mmCIF file of C-alpha atoms in Angstrom:
data_model
loop_
_atom_site.group_PDB
_atom_site.id
_atom_site.type_symbol
_atom_site.label_atom_id
_atom_site.label_comp_id
_atom_site.label_asym_id
_atom_site.label_seq_id
_atom_site.Cartn_x
_atom_site.Cartn_y
_atom_site.Cartn_z
ATOM 1 C CA MET W 1 6.141 15.423 -7.988
ATOM 2 C CA ALA W 2 4.369 12.568 -6.620
ATOM 3 C CA LEU W 3 5.299 10.804 -2.721
ATOM 4 C CA LEU W 4 3.837 7.981 -3.730
ATOM 5 C CA SER W 5 2.393 6.342 -7.153
ATOM 6 C CA PHE W 6 1.166 3.337 -7.739
ATOM 7 C CA THR W 7 0.664 2.343 -11.761
ATOM 8 C CA ASP W 8 -1.720 -0.483 -13.189
ATOM 9 C CA VAL W 9 -0.393 -2.486 -9.530
ATOM 10 C CA SER W 10 -1.658 -6.488 -8.947
ATOM 11 C CA LEU W 11 -1.887 -8.213 -6.016
ATOM 12 C CA ALA W 12 -3.136 -11.490 -5.721
ATOM 13 C CA TYR W 13 -2.758 -14.297 -2.947
ATOM 14 C CA GLY W 14 -4.248 -17.363 -4.760
ATOM 15 C CA LEU W 15 -7.582 -16.857 -6.435
ATOM 16 C CA ASN W 16 -8.322 -14.193 -4.765
ATOM 17 C CA PRO W 17 -7.413 -10.987 -6.285
ATOM 18 C CA LEU W 18 -6.734 -7.683 -3.935
ATOM 19 C CA LEU W 19 -5.515 -5.650 -6.241
ATOM 20 C CA ASP W 20 -6.517 -4.983 -9.399
ATOM 21 C CA LYS W 21 -3.999 -2.966 -12.184
ATOM 22 C CA VAL W 22 -4.691 0.544 -9.444
ATOM 23 C CA SER W 23 -3.467 3.215 -10.271
ATOM 24 C CA PHE W 24 -3.149 6.458 -7.838
ATOM 25 C CA GLN W 25 -1.004 8.506 -6.336
ATOM 26 C CA LEU W 26 -0.541 11.060 -3.001
ATOM 27 C CA ASP W 27 0.657 14.533 -3.432
ATOM 28 C CA ARG W 28 2.555 16.372 -0.637
ATOM 29 C CA GLY W 29 -0.220 17.264 1.352
ATOM 30 C CA GLU W 30 -2.359 15.012 0.947
ATOM 31 C CA ARG W 31 -3.758 12.828 3.088
ATOM 32 C CA VAL W 32 -5.376 9.703 3.318
ATOM 33 C CA CYS W 33 -8.386 7.087 5.391
ATOM 34 C CA LEU W 34 -7.761 3.031 3.931
ATOM 35 C CA ILE W 35 -10.628 1.062 5.691
ATOM 36 C CA GLY W 36 -12.406 -1.712 4.747
ATOM 37 C CA ARG W 37 -13.640 -4.936 6.122
ATOM 38 C CA ASN W 38 -10.718 -7.866 7.643
ATOM 39 C CA GLY W 39 -9.127 -9.703 4.342
ATOM 40 C CA ALA W 40 -9.711 -6.552 1.884
ATOM 41 C CA GLY W 41 -6.652 -5.409 1.451
ATOM 42 C CA LYS W 42 -5.431 -2.908 3.671
ATOM 43 C CA SER W 43 -2.058 -5.069 5.364
ATOM 44 C CA SER W 44 -1.212 -6.028 2.249
ATOM 45 C CA LEU W 45 -1.272 -2.583 0.993
ATOM 46 C CA PHE W 46 0.661 -1.338 3.882
ATOM 47 C CA ARG W 47 2.732 -4.337 3.014
ATOM 48 C CA LEU W 48 3.668 -3.147 -0.566
ATOM 49 C CA VAL W 49 4.153 0.547 0.474
ATOM 50 C CA THR W 50 6.608 -0.846 2.495
ATOM 51 C CA GLY W 51 8.672 -3.119 0.374
ATOM 52 C CA GLU W 52 7.683 -5.873 3.243
ATOM 53 C CA GLN W 53 5.321 -8.258 -0.540
ATOM 54 C CA PRO W 54 6.773 -6.949 -3.750
ATOM 55 C CA ALA W 55 3.577 -6.646 -6.159
ATOM 56 C CA ASP W 56 2.270 -8.911 -8.667
ATOM 57 C CA GLU W 57 2.276 -6.463 -11.506
ATOM 58 C CA GLY W 58 2.636 -2.694 -11.349
ATOM 59 C CA GLU W 59 5.059 -0.519 -10.432
ATOM 60 C CA LEU W 60 5.274 1.619 -7.615
ATOM 61 C CA GLY W 61 7.301 4.658 -7.537
ATOM 62 C CA PHE W 62 8.569 7.053 -4.314
ATOM 63 C CA ALA W 63 9.361 10.210 -3.757
ATOM 64 C CA PRO W 64 13.560 10.869 -3.519
ATOM 65 C CA GLY W 65 14.353 10.245 -0.170
ATOM 66 C CA LEU W 66 10.844 9.596 1.271
ATOM 67 C CA LYS W 67 10.768 8.214 4.573
ATOM 68 C CA ILE W 68 7.895 5.941 5.623
ATOM 69 C CA GLY W 69 7.272 4.822 8.713
ATOM 70 C CA GLN W 70 4.528 2.607 10.870
ATOM 71 C CA LEU W 71 3.013 1.572 13.912
ATOM 72 C CA PRO W 72 3.026 -2.267 15.501
ATOM 73 C CA GLN W 73 -0.568 -3.024 15.258
ATOM 74 C CA GLU W 74 -0.073 -5.218 18.698
ATOM 75 C CA LEU W 75 1.345 -3.682 21.593
ATOM 76 C CA PRO W 76 4.015 -4.454 23.300
ATOM 77 C CA GLU W 77 3.678 -6.936 26.605
#
């Protein structure tokens, strides 16, 4: 079973689509590196995964008991 799966997920801000019917899955033991230019949708993808942002379309699936952590981008003062 996949730890995380996207099925036909779409997300756009205005007329700018960031994700257009994206489907993928991450299985136990896999590692992923996400790179891209500013404004390409990296942070938006993470907001979808953490539940901070709903997808416009499609389904996100999570393995039962999956814990998702995140480190803030800004350093504490």
